[in-house]
mmCIF file of C-alpha atoms and ligand atoms in Angstrom:
data_model
loop_
_atom_site.group_PDB
_atom_site.id
_atom_site.type_symbol
_atom_site.label_atom_id
_atom_site.label_comp_id
_atom_site.label_asym_id
_atom_site.label_seq_id
_atom_site.Cartn_x
_atom_site.Cartn_y
_atom_site.Cartn_z
ATOM 1 C CA UNK A 80 0.000 0.000 0.000
ATOM 2 C CA UNK A 81 2.738 2.462 1.033
ATOM 3 C CA UNK A 82 4.866 1.314 -1.912
ATOM 4 C CA UNK A 83 1.991 2.084 -4.307
ATOM 5 C CA UNK A 84 1.426 5.548 -2.816
ATOM 6 C CA UNK A 85 5.112 6.365 -2.978
ATOM 7 C CA UNK A 86 5.431 5.305 -6.631
ATOM 8 C CA UNK A 87 2.321 7.273 -7.607
ATOM 9 C CA UNK A 88 3.942 10.363 -6.110
ATOM 10 C CA UNK A 89 7.140 9.540 -7.990
ATOM 11 C CA UNK A 90 5.304 9.825 -11.287
ATOM 12 C CA UNK A 91 3.586 13.186 -10.769
ATOM 13 C CA UNK A 92 5.726 15.586 -12.837
ATOM 14 C CA UNK A 93 4.022 18.813 -11.733
ATOM 15 C CA UNK A 94 5.006 18.249 -8.114
ATOM 16 C CA UNK A 95 8.626 17.663 -9.140
ATOM 17 C CA UNK A 96 8.530 20.801 -11.273
ATOM 18 C CA UNK A 97 8.062 22.735 -8.000
ATOM 19 C CA UNK A 98 11.033 20.973 -6.434
ATOM 20 C CA UNK A 99 13.170 21.740 -9.472
ATOM 21 C CA UNK A 100 12.407 25.453 -9.036
ATOM 22 C CA UNK A 101 14.181 25.299 -5.681
ATOM 23 C CA UNK A 102 17.530 24.219 -7.167
ATOM 24 C CA UNK A 103 20.127 26.281 -9.019
ATOM 25 C CA UNK A 104 19.888 25.882 -12.806
ATOM 26 C CA UNK A 105 22.429 23.363 -14.088
ATOM 27 C CA UNK A 106 24.468 24.856 -16.916
ATOM 28 C CA UNK A 107 26.121 24.575 -19.339
ATOM 29 C CA UNK A 108 25.605 20.795 -19.094
ATOM 30 C CA UNK A 109 22.641 18.626 -18.339
ATOM 31 C CA UNK A 110 24.054 17.266 -15.094
ATOM 32 C CA UNK A 111 23.740 13.492 -15.012
ATOM 33 C CA UNK A 112 26.620 12.989 -12.591
ATOM 34 C CA UNK A 113 24.886 13.731 -9.297
ATOM 35 C CA UNK A 114 26.417 10.640 -7.674
ATOM 36 C CA UNK A 115 29.743 12.480 -7.538
ATOM 37 C CA UNK A 116 28.386 15.579 -5.846
ATOM 38 C CA UNK A 117 24.892 17.042 -5.909
ATOM 39 C CA UNK A 118 24.032 20.720 -6.247
ATOM 40 C CA UNK A 119 22.513 22.002 -2.994
ATOM 41 C CA UNK A 120 19.021 23.532 -3.052
ATOM 42 C CA UNK A 121 19.180 27.352 -3.370
ATOM 43 C CA UNK A 122 18.215 27.801 0.286
ATOM 44 C CA UNK A 123 21.297 25.806 1.338
ATOM 45 C CA UNK A 124 23.597 27.710 -0.986
ATOM 46 C CA UNK A 125 22.311 30.981 0.476
ATOM 47 C CA UNK A 126 22.734 29.732 4.035
ATOM 48 C CA UNK A 127 26.449 29.145 3.380
ATOM 49 C CA UNK A 128 26.922 32.638 1.992
ATOM 50 C CA UNK A 129 25.003 34.211 4.911
ATOM 51 C CA UNK A 130 26.995 32.204 7.436
ATOM 52 C CA UNK A 131 30.263 33.175 5.780
ATOM 53 C CA UNK A 132 29.332 36.871 5.902
ATOM 54 C CA UNK A 133 28.445 36.429 9.571
ATOM 55 C CA UNK A 134 31.810 34.750 10.256
ATOM 56 C CA UNK A 135 33.740 37.516 8.545
ATOM 57 C CA UNK A 136 32.413 40.094 10.993
ATOM 58 C CA UNK A 137 34.080 38.420 14.033
ATOM 59 C CA UNK A 138 35.614 35.102 12.950
ATOM 60 C CA UNK A 139 36.760 33.520 16.189
ATOM 61 C CA UNK A 140 33.660 34.283 18.225
ATOM 62 C CA UNK A 141 31.111 33.900 15.431
ATOM 63 C CA UNK A 142 32.457 30.549 14.260
ATOM 64 C CA UNK A 143 33.124 28.693 17.436
ATOM 65 C CA UNK A 144 30.864 30.337 19.986
ATOM 66 C CA UNK A 145 27.880 31.068 17.746
ATOM 67 C CA UNK A 146 27.621 28.891 14.601
ATOM 68 C CA UNK A 147 29.145 25.760 16.138
ATOM 69 C CA UNK A 148 26.735 26.013 19.065
ATOM 70 C CA UNK A 149 24.135 24.593 16.620
ATOM 71 C CA UNK A 150 26.138 21.410 15.906
ATOM 72 C CA UNK A 151 24.701 19.273 18.738
ATOM 73 C CA UNK A 152 21.229 20.058 17.378
ATOM 74 C CA UNK A 153 22.360 19.131 13.845
ATOM 75 C CA UNK A 154 23.662 15.817 15.177
ATOM 76 C CA UNK A 155 20.303 15.161 16.850
ATOM 77 C CA UNK A 156 18.494 15.792 13.560
ATOM 78 C CA UNK A 157 20.879 13.533 11.626
ATOM 79 C CA UNK A 158 20.547 10.839 14.285
ATOM 80 C CA UNK A 159 16.796 10.907 13.834
ATOM 81 C CA UNK A 160 17.134 10.584 10.051
ATOM 82 C CA UNK A 161 19.463 7.586 10.180
ATOM 83 C CA UNK A 162 18.240 5.993 13.392
ATOM 84 C CA UNK A 163 21.278 6.098 15.670
ATOM 85 C CA UNK A 164 22.212 7.998 18.847
ATOM 86 C CA UNK A 165 23.561 11.575 18.476
ATOM 87 C CA UNK A 166 26.473 10.395 20.631
ATOM 88 C CA UNK A 167 27.475 8.045 17.810
ATOM 89 C CA UNK A 168 27.764 10.794 15.164
ATOM 90 C CA UNK A 169 30.924 12.660 14.196
ATOM 91 C CA UNK A 170 30.817 15.433 11.591
ATOM 92 C CA UNK A 171 33.699 15.608 9.132
ATOM 93 C CA UNK A 172 34.479 16.651 5.560
ATOM 94 C CA UNK A 173 33.421 13.627 3.513
ATOM 95 C CA UNK A 174 33.215 9.852 3.199
ATOM 96 C CA UNK A 175 36.904 9.584 2.384
ATOM 97 C CA UNK A 176 37.769 11.088 5.775
ATOM 98 C CA UNK A 177 35.272 8.862 7.605
ATOM 99 C CA UNK A 178 36.550 5.769 5.820
ATOM 100 C CA UNK A 179 40.171 6.617 6.617
ATOM 101 C CA UNK A 180 39.222 7.229 10.250
ATOM 102 C CA UNK A 181 37.826 3.709 10.492
ATOM 103 C CA UNK A 182 40.503 2.046 8.341
ATOM 104 C CA UNK A 183 43.436 3.556 10.246
ATOM 105 C CA UNK A 184 41.703 3.703 13.626
ATOM 106 C CA UNK A 185 40.771 0.077 14.272
ATOM 107 C CA UNK A 186 43.500 -1.559 16.388
ATOM 108 C CA UNK A 187 44.915 -4.555 14.496
ATOM 109 C CA UNK A 188 47.943 -6.791 14.845
ATOM 110 C CA UNK A 189 50.287 -8.339 12.306
ATOM 111 C CA UNK A 190 48.554 -11.333 10.724
ATOM 112 C CA UNK A 191 45.014 -10.053 11.320
ATOM 113 C CA UNK A 192 42.895 -10.348 8.196
ATOM 114 C CA UNK A 193 40.627 -7.773 6.561
ATOM 115 C CA UNK A 194 38.131 -8.680 3.822
ATOM 116 C CA UNK A 195 37.613 -6.172 1.020
ATOM 117 C CA UNK A 196 36.362 -6.485 -2.558
ATOM 118 C CA UNK A 197 37.698 -5.127 -5.852
ATOM 119 C CA UNK A 198 34.520 -3.032 -6.105
ATOM 120 C CA UNK A 199 35.082 -1.025 -2.907
ATOM 121 C CA UNK A 200 35.979 2.633 -3.379
ATOM 122 C CA UNK A 201 39.593 2.885 -4.653
ATOM 123 C CA UNK A 202 40.821 4.951 -1.679
ATOM 124 C CA UNK A 203 39.325 2.325 0.662
ATOM 125 C CA UNK A 204 41.345 -0.441 -0.976
ATOM 126 C CA UNK A 205 44.435 1.832 -0.988
ATOM 127 C CA UNK A 206 44.005 2.556 2.749
ATOM 128 C CA UNK A 207 43.886 -1.121 3.636
ATOM 129 C CA UNK A 208 46.855 -1.959 1.391
ATOM 130 C CA UNK A 209 48.821 0.798 3.126
ATOM 131 C CA UNK A 210 48.136 -0.865 6.490
ATOM 132 C CA UNK A 211 49.177 -4.186 4.973
ATOM 133 C CA UNK A 212 52.507 -2.680 3.865
ATOM 134 C CA UNK A 213 53.174 -0.813 7.100
ATOM 135 C CA UNK A 214 51.885 -3.207 9.722
ATOM 136 C CA UNK A 215 51.747 -6.660 8.134
ATOM 137 C CA UNK A 216 48.000 -7.152 8.345
ATOM 138 C CA UNK A 217 46.618 -9.337 5.557
ATOM 139 C CA UNK A 218 44.140 -7.868 3.079
ATOM 140 C CA UNK A 219 41.970 -10.496 1.392
ATOM 141 C CA UNK A 220 40.284 -9.385 -1.827
ATOM 142 C CA UNK A 221 36.954 -11.223 -2.294
ATOM 143 C CA UNK A 222 36.447 -11.906 -5.984
ATOM 144 C CA UNK A 223 32.729 -11.876 -6.716
ATOM 145 C CA UNK A 224 31.124 -10.135 -9.671
ATOM 146 C CA UNK A 225 29.024 -6.957 -9.470
ATOM 147 C CA UNK A 226 26.175 -8.794 -11.226
ATOM 148 C CA UNK A 227 26.283 -11.877 -8.950
ATOM 149 C CA UNK A 228 23.236 -12.704 -6.815
ATOM 150 C CA UNK A 229 23.057 -11.622 -3.167
ATOM 151 C CA UNK A 230 23.390 -15.265 -2.117
ATOM 152 C CA UNK A 231 26.549 -15.782 -4.174
ATOM 153 C CA UNK A 232 28.111 -12.607 -2.751
ATOM 154 C CA UNK A 233 27.298 -13.657 0.814
ATOM 155 C CA UNK A 234 28.768 -17.124 0.103
ATOM 156 C CA UNK A 235 31.966 -15.545 -1.264
ATOM 157 C CA UNK A 236 32.486 -13.396 1.817
ATOM 158 C CA UNK A 237 31.665 -16.292 4.179
ATOM 159 C CA UNK A 238 34.074 -18.614 2.351
ATOM 160 C CA UNK A 239 36.836 -16.023 2.830
ATOM 161 C CA UNK A 240 36.293 -15.715 6.600
ATOM 162 C CA UNK A 241 38.844 -17.429 8.833
ATOM 163 C CA UNK A 242 39.560 -17.359 12.583
ATOM 164 C CA UNK A 243 41.971 -14.469 11.772
ATOM 165 C CA UNK A 244 39.380 -12.254 10.061
ATOM 166 C CA UNK A 245 38.976 -9.100 12.123
ATOM 167 C CA UNK A 246 37.309 -6.612 9.742
ATOM 168 C CA UNK A 247 34.725 -6.854 6.969
ATOM 169 C CA UNK A 248 34.820 -3.829 4.670
ATOM 170 C CA UNK A 249 31.522 -3.355 2.813
ATOM 171 C CA UNK A 250 29.991 -0.917 0.337
ATOM 172 C CA UNK A 251 26.258 -0.286 0.694
ATOM 173 C CA UNK A 252 25.719 0.913 -2.901
ATOM 174 C CA UNK A 253 28.530 0.630 -5.447
ATOM 175 C CA UNK A 254 29.194 3.881 -7.218
ATOM 176 C CA UNK A 255 30.181 1.945 -10.343
ATOM 177 C CA UNK A 256 26.729 0.693 -11.276
ATOM 178 C CA UNK A 257 24.342 1.330 -8.345
ATOM 179 C CA UNK A 258 24.245 -2.241 -7.081
ATOM 180 C CA UNK A 259 23.157 -2.621 -3.433
ATOM 181 C CA UNK A 260 24.688 -5.237 -1.136
ATOM 182 C CA UNK A 261 22.713 -7.294 1.429
ATOM 183 C CA UNK A 262 24.424 -5.363 4.223
ATOM 184 C CA UNK A 263 22.151 -6.330 7.095
ATOM 185 C CA UNK A 264 22.697 -10.051 6.552
ATOM 186 C CA UNK A 265 26.456 -9.617 6.049
ATOM 187 C CA UNK A 266 26.747 -7.617 9.275
ATOM 188 C CA UNK A 267 24.772 -10.258 11.135
ATOM 189 C CA UNK A 268 27.124 -12.983 9.891
ATOM 190 C CA UNK A 269 30.139 -10.842 10.856
ATOM 191 C CA UNK A 270 28.784 -10.183 14.352
ATOM 192 C CA UNK A 271 28.345 -13.901 14.989
ATOM 193 C CA UNK A 272 32.092 -14.229 14.308
ATOM 194 C CA UNK A 273 33.195 -11.111 16.225
ATOM 195 C CA UNK A 274 34.239 -9.404 12.995
ATOM 196 C CA UNK A 275 34.119 -5.590 12.899
ATOM 197 C CA UNK A 276 32.063 -4.127 10.014
ATOM 198 C CA UNK A 277 32.640 -0.881 8.100
ATOM 199 C CA UNK A 278 29.849 0.174 5.753
ATOM 200 C CA UNK A 279 30.611 2.733 3.063
ATOM 201 C CA UNK A 280 27.223 4.416 2.725
ATOM 202 C CA UNK A 281 28.411 7.348 0.597
ATOM 203 C CA UNK A 282 25.706 6.617 -1.976
ATOM 204 C CA UNK A 283 22.803 5.507 0.197
ATOM 205 C CA UNK A 284 22.219 7.958 3.049
ATOM 206 C CA UNK A 285 19.366 10.299 2.040
ATOM 207 C CA UNK A 286 19.036 8.651 -1.382
ATOM 208 C CA UNK A 287 16.940 6.039 0.409
ATOM 209 C CA UNK A 288 15.756 5.180 3.898
ATOM 210 C CA UNK A 289 18.694 3.824 5.911
ATOM 211 C CA UNK A 290 18.544 2.634 9.518
ATOM 212 C CA UNK A 291 21.883 2.338 11.287
ATOM 213 C CA UNK A 292 20.221 0.272 14.050
ATOM 214 C CA UNK A 293 18.802 -2.193 11.569
ATOM 215 C CA UNK A 294 22.063 -2.571 9.663
ATOM 216 C CA UNK A 295 23.810 -3.012 13.018
ATOM 217 C CA UNK A 296 27.254 -2.330 11.611
ATOM 218 C CA UNK A 297 30.177 -0.946 13.612
ATOM 219 C CA UNK A 298 31.024 2.005 11.342
ATOM 220 C CA UNK A 299 28.762 3.734 8.810
ATOM 221 C CA UNK A 300 30.301 6.420 6.629
ATOM 222 C CA UNK A 301 28.661 8.913 4.293
ATOM 223 C CA UNK A 302 29.012 12.284 2.539
ATOM 224 C CA UNK A 303 26.315 14.866 3.202
ATOM 225 C CA UNK A 304 27.081 16.687 -0.078
ATOM 226 C CA UNK A 305 25.789 13.804 -2.152
ATOM 227 C CA UNK A 306 22.105 12.904 -1.668
ATOM 228 C CA UNK A 307 21.302 15.063 1.370
ATOM 229 C CA UNK A 308 22.174 18.231 -0.564
ATOM 230 C CA UNK A 309 24.355 19.799 2.140
ATOM 231 C CA UNK A 310 27.194 22.093 0.996
ATOM 232 C CA UNK A 311 30.316 20.486 -0.489
ATOM 233 C CA UNK A 312 32.711 19.490 2.292
ATOM 234 C CA UNK A 313 30.344 17.781 4.746
ATOM 235 C CA UNK A 314 30.485 14.177 5.857
ATOM 236 C CA UNK A 315 29.134 12.003 8.655
ATOM 237 C CA UNK A 316 30.828 9.135 10.444
ATOM 238 C CA UNK A 317 28.699 6.949 12.707
ATOM 239 C CA UNK A 318 30.601 4.832 15.187
ATOM 240 C CA UNK A 319 28.619 2.225 17.059
ATOM 241 C CA UNK A 320 28.871 2.802 20.825
ATOM 242 C CA UNK A 321 30.593 -0.542 21.208
ATOM 243 C CA UNK A 322 33.551 0.701 19.076
ATOM 244 C CA UNK A 323 34.082 4.320 20.139
ATOM 245 C CA UNK A 324 36.497 3.889 23.002
ATOM 246 C CA UNK A 325 39.046 1.574 21.373
ATOM 247 C CA UNK A 326 39.113 3.235 17.932
ATOM 248 C CA UNK A 327 41.937 5.717 17.307
ATOM 249 C CA UNK A 328 41.068 9.122 15.801
ATOM 250 C CA UNK A 329 43.041 10.284 12.728
ATOM 251 C CA UNK A 330 44.433 13.286 14.668
ATOM 252 C CA UNK A 331 44.910 13.292 18.423
ATOM 253 C CA UNK A 332 42.326 15.735 19.802
ATOM 254 C CA UNK A 333 42.791 18.553 22.362
ATOM 255 C CA UNK A 334 40.619 16.874 24.970
ATOM 256 C CA UNK A 335 42.184 13.833 26.594
ATOM 257 C CA UNK A 336 41.451 11.081 27.374
ATOM 258 C CA UNK A 337 39.844 10.678 23.928
ATOM 259 C CA UNK A 338 37.008 8.327 24.736
ATOM 260 C CA UNK A 339 33.918 10.016 23.294
ATOM 261 C CA UNK A 340 32.601 10.458 19.760
ATOM 262 C CA UNK A 341 33.886 14.045 19.541
ATOM 263 C CA UNK A 342 37.439 12.735 19.102
ATOM 264 C CA UNK A 343 36.420 11.954 15.478
ATOM 265 C CA UNK A 344 34.842 15.349 14.788
ATOM 266 C CA UNK A 345 36.089 17.758 12.171
ATOM 267 C CA UNK A 346 37.159 20.407 14.670
ATOM 268 C CA UNK A 347 40.118 18.300 15.787
ATOM 269 C CA UNK A 348 41.700 19.113 12.420
ATOM 270 C CA UNK A 349 42.332 22.694 13.519
ATOM 271 C CA UNK A 350 40.780 25.800 12.030
ATOM 272 C CA UNK A 351 38.084 25.082 9.458
ATOM 273 C CA UNK A 352 35.174 26.876 7.801
ATOM 274 C CA UNK A 353 32.105 26.686 10.074
ATOM 275 C CA UNK A 354 29.848 28.148 7.351
ATOM 276 C CA UNK A 355 29.959 24.820 5.543
ATOM 277 C CA UNK A 356 28.607 22.943 8.550
ATOM 278 C CA UNK A 357 26.141 25.669 9.481
ATOM 279 C CA UNK A 358 24.223 24.936 6.266
ATOM 280 C CA UNK A 359 23.628 21.255 7.079
ATOM 281 C CA UNK A 360 20.515 22.330 9.023
ATOM 282 C CA UNK A 361 18.636 23.862 6.060
ATOM 283 C CA UNK A 362 19.658 20.854 3.941
ATOM 284 C CA UNK A 363 18.050 18.520 6.487
ATOM 285 C CA UNK A 364 14.950 20.685 6.614
ATOM 286 C CA UNK A 365 14.647 20.650 2.817
ATOM 287 C CA UNK A 366 15.237 16.910 2.659
ATOM 288 C CA UNK A 367 12.523 16.263 5.246
ATOM 289 C CA UNK A 368 9.911 18.038 3.122
ATOM 290 C CA UNK A 369 10.459 15.272 0.551
ATOM 291 C CA UNK A 370 11.568 12.288 2.619
ATOM 292 C CA UNK A 371 14.049 9.550 1.775
ATOM 293 C CA UNK A 372 11.451 6.977 0.640
ATOM 294 C CA UNK A 373 9.818 9.378 -1.777
ATOM 295 C CA UNK A 374 13.178 10.476 -3.061
ATOM 296 C CA UNK A 375 14.233 6.872 -3.642
ATOM 297 C CA UNK A 376 10.996 6.061 -5.471
ATOM 298 C CA UNK A 377 11.447 9.091 -7.730
ATOM 299 C CA UNK A 378 15.084 8.304 -8.494
ATOM 300 C CA UNK A 379 14.182 4.689 -9.298
ATOM 301 C CA UNK A 380 11.411 5.938 -11.570
ATOM 302 C CA UNK A 381 13.779 8.323 -13.387
ATOM 303 C CA UNK A 382 16.334 5.567 -13.935
ATOM 304 C CA UNK A 383 13.718 3.168 -15.289
ATOM 305 C CA UNK A 384 12.365 5.947 -17.479
ATOM 306 C CA UNK A 385 15.590 6.781 -19.307
ATOM 307 C CA UNK A 386 16.585 3.114 -19.600
ATOM 308 C CA UNK A 387 13.185 2.351 -21.144
ATOM 309 C CA UNK A 388 13.758 5.061 -23.759
ATOM 310 C CA UNK A 389 17.341 4.066 -24.528
ATOM 311 C CA UNK A 390 17.168 0.314 -24.752
ATOM 312 C CA UNK A 391 16.521 0.136 -28.494
ATOM 313 C CA UNK A 392 19.646 2.175 -29.291
ATOM 314 C CA UNK A 393 21.864 -0.176 -31.357
ATOM 315 C CA UNK A 394 24.450 -1.880 -29.120
ATOM 316 C CA UNK A 395 22.968 -0.503 -25.855
ATOM 317 C CA UNK A 396 24.051 -2.705 -22.950
ATOM 318 C CA UNK A 397 22.879 -2.002 -19.404
ATOM 319 C CA UNK A 398 25.162 -3.098 -16.567
ATOM 320 C CA UNK A 399 22.656 -2.443 -13.767
ATOM 321 C CA UNK A 400 19.678 -4.574 -12.731
ATOM 322 C CA UNK A 401 16.540 -2.425 -12.931
ATOM 323 C CA UNK A 402 13.753 -4.792 -11.850
ATOM 324 C CA UNK A 403 14.585 -4.527 -8.163
ATOM 325 C CA UNK A 404 13.210 -2.235 -5.451
ATOM 326 C CA UNK A 405 16.763 -1.366 -4.419
ATOM 327 C CA UNK A 406 17.383 0.381 -7.759
ATOM 328 C CA UNK A 407 18.008 4.100 -7.266
ATOM 329 C CA UNK A 408 19.686 6.953 -9.116
ATOM 330 C CA UNK A 409 22.795 5.132 -10.344
ATOM 331 C CA UNK A 410 23.105 2.990 -13.456
ATOM 332 C CA UNK A 411 25.866 2.103 -15.892
ATOM 333 C CA UNK A 412 25.608 1.403 -19.618
ATOM 334 C CA UNK A 413 27.876 0.842 -22.569
ATOM 335 C CA UNK A 414 27.419 0.777 -26.326
ATOM 336 C CA UNK A 415 28.926 -2.236 -28.065
ATOM 337 C CA UNK A 416 31.733 -1.377 -30.441
ATOM 338 C CA UNK A 417 32.000 2.290 -29.388
ATOM 339 C CA UNK A 418 34.821 3.785 -27.311
ATOM 340 C CA UNK A 419 33.153 4.877 -24.066
ATOM 341 C CA UNK A 420 35.754 7.535 -23.230
ATOM 342 C CA UNK A 421 35.148 9.152 -26.609
ATOM 343 C CA UNK A 422 31.394 8.902 -26.180
ATOM 344 C CA UNK A 423 31.610 10.620 -22.765
ATOM 345 C CA UNK A 424 33.604 13.462 -24.313
ATOM 346 C CA UNK A 425 31.357 13.698 -27.340
ATOM 347 C CA UNK A 426 28.218 13.918 -25.171
ATOM 348 C CA UNK A 427 29.760 16.723 -23.133
ATOM 349 C CA UNK A 428 31.449 18.712 -25.909
ATOM 350 C CA UNK A 429 28.868 18.358 -28.642
ATOM 351 C CA UNK A 430 25.584 17.621 -26.839
ATOM 352 C CA UNK A 431 25.982 19.432 -23.446
ATOM 353 C CA UNK A 432 25.315 16.255 -21.466
ATOM 354 C CA UNK A 433 27.535 15.326 -18.526
ATOM 355 C CA UNK A 434 27.695 11.620 -17.676
ATOM 356 C CA UNK A 435 30.669 9.852 -16.088
ATOM 357 C CA UNK A 436 33.045 7.333 -17.640
ATOM 358 C CA UNK A 437 33.734 4.548 -15.121
ATOM 359 C CA UNK A 438 35.948 1.533 -15.399
ATOM 360 C CA UNK A 439 36.965 -1.124 -12.917
ATOM 361 C CA UNK A 440 38.242 -4.626 -13.713
ATOM 362 C CA UNK A 441 36.226 -5.821 -16.743
ATOM 363 C CA UNK A 442 33.414 -3.295 -16.125
ATOM 364 C CA UNK A 443 33.456 -0.241 -18.359
ATOM 365 C CA UNK A 444 30.755 2.245 -19.307
ATOM 366 C CA UNK A 445 29.066 5.558 -18.708
ATOM 367 C CA UNK A 446 27.417 6.156 -15.343
ATOM 368 C CA UNK A 447 24.131 8.034 -15.355
ATOM 369 C CA UNK A 448 22.859 9.537 -12.101
ATOM 370 C CA UNK A 449 19.876 11.900 -12.245
ATOM 371 C CA UNK A 450 18.595 13.813 -9.212
ATOM 372 C CA UNK A 451 15.186 14.865 -7.916
ATOM 373 C CA UNK A 452 15.484 18.320 -9.471
ATOM 374 C CA UNK A 453 15.378 16.637 -12.888
ATOM 375 C CA UNK A 454 12.266 16.009 -14.909
ATOM 376 C CA UNK A 455 11.435 13.346 -17.431
ATOM 377 C CA UNK A 456 11.829 15.886 -20.200
ATOM 378 C CA UNK A 457 15.523 16.237 -19.198
ATOM 379 C CA UNK A 458 15.903 12.531 -19.691
ATOM 380 C CA UNK A 459 14.153 12.777 -23.066
ATOM 381 C CA UNK A 460 16.829 15.335 -23.966
ATOM 382 C CA UNK A 461 19.568 13.011 -22.720
ATOM 383 C CA UNK A 462 18.359 9.965 -24.628
ATOM 384 C CA UNK A 463 17.890 11.977 -27.837
ATOM 385 C CA UNK A 464 21.462 13.250 -27.455
ATOM 386 C CA UNK A 465 22.717 9.747 -26.782
ATOM 387 C CA UNK A 466 20.874 8.331 -29.789
ATOM 388 C CA UNK A 467 22.366 11.030 -32.049
ATOM 389 C CA UNK A 468 25.854 10.671 -30.574
ATOM 390 C CA UNK A 469 25.761 6.898 -31.065
ATOM 391 C CA UNK A 470 24.559 7.278 -34.634
ATOM 392 C CA UNK A 471 27.276 9.822 -35.429
ATOM 393 C CA UNK A 472 29.827 7.838 -33.417
ATOM 394 C CA UNK A 473 29.198 4.621 -35.343
ATOM 395 C CA UNK A 474 30.106 6.560 -38.474
ATOM 396 C CA UNK A 475 33.104 8.405 -36.978
ATOM 397 C CA UNK A 476 34.867 6.417 -34.216
HETATM 398 C C1 LIG B 753 30.962 4.479 -2.668
HETATM 399 C C2 LIG B 753 31.748 5.731 -2.416
HETATM 400 N N1 LIG B 753 32.577 5.777 -1.353
HETATM 401 C C3 LIG B 753 33.307 6.868 -1.076
HETATM 402 C C4 LIG B 753 33.239 7.990 -1.855
HETATM 403 C C5 LIG B 753 34.069 9.198 -1.506
HETATM 404 O O1 LIG B 753 33.236 10.279 -1.235
HETATM 405 P P1 LIG B 753 33.876 11.716 -0.986
HETATM 406 O O2 LIG B 753 34.556 12.103 -2.251
HETATM 407 O O3 LIG B 753 32.698 12.574 -0.687
HETATM 408 O O4 LIG B 753 34.805 11.581 0.138
HETATM 409 C C6 LIG B 753 32.407 7.981 -2.990
HETATM 410 C C7 LIG B 753 32.343 9.147 -3.881
HETATM 411 O O5 LIG B 753 31.805 9.124 -4.954
HETATM 412 C C8 LIG B 753 31.634 6.833 -3.256
HETATM 413 O O6 LIG B 753 30.813 6.769 -4.300
#
């Protein structure tokens, strides 16, 4: 019943027209790379500028005694959205910082094993390999395929677990092609074996409903400048209460002993720009007027819409499963016998469409990620451009 209501709302273009009016115009390109970083709604953009003007009048006092006084309230709001305790939330600059905090902060000994996959974010894999080189931990790369079934992926991770496995590194939604992992089940299996879990949720928080309590992972990491629409340079790290005390922060904080969540907060990095964090509050407020479930339903609808239009383009090959409720904004496609790097450039330079070339292992294609400020007519424009570019490309490339 709820699912039906949500999808009905997803299809009503006039309502989304009103939402679009609240975003900055995207120019000169039709922006289909929102998975990298989303434009904030105008109200958020203005909040940053206002806060920065306010800071400039009396920086020290206005940043740390006035603007930052709102941060506990912002944490409470975020905690409500993602279903954790405010005392488990640290605010930082982005997912990369949160991931590095967890990767370098978990105490491990030589010989301890960490499970990753080739599909995890490249800096995540690099972080673990650095620990392997420096400290002699063992990084085990689990070789499943992005298109494998949930059951096969679970079996691959379980088969790789040994009595020495200490950490399971997971990605909630892969940025390559939008595939979602069965995180809850994987975390449950890990807990039964006393294995610590890190979930890279850069692409899921605010794109869809996420409950930290239900996932029951140890670390959940996200960027607030992706689907929440906060200003660029905002991230959130959630550390389960059971892990806070023994996890090392990236930088040793002023206040010792460092036993609370604030040891992971951004302000331990030294002087930073409080205006960026001050505008998280209007982003949350804006997001709540739409809601994560409605947003997810709309993004799924937009993805299915453009794929439906494009699938008869000669050589079109989709590398994302679309007949699943977990489908969201991200999908990956390729065109047989065309060079995807050239097609990316051609779409941008000659058709004013910005999509993202992605390649990892044998997977290669163009990633398409619309946002809720987009309308179906934008996707009509995109698919017409793609059709023309492919037609011209088959003659030229
Ligand atoms: C799955 C995933 N993890 C981590 C990141 C890093 O995010 P950020 O650049 O905001 O640190 C990204 C960015 O696209 C991502 O998609």
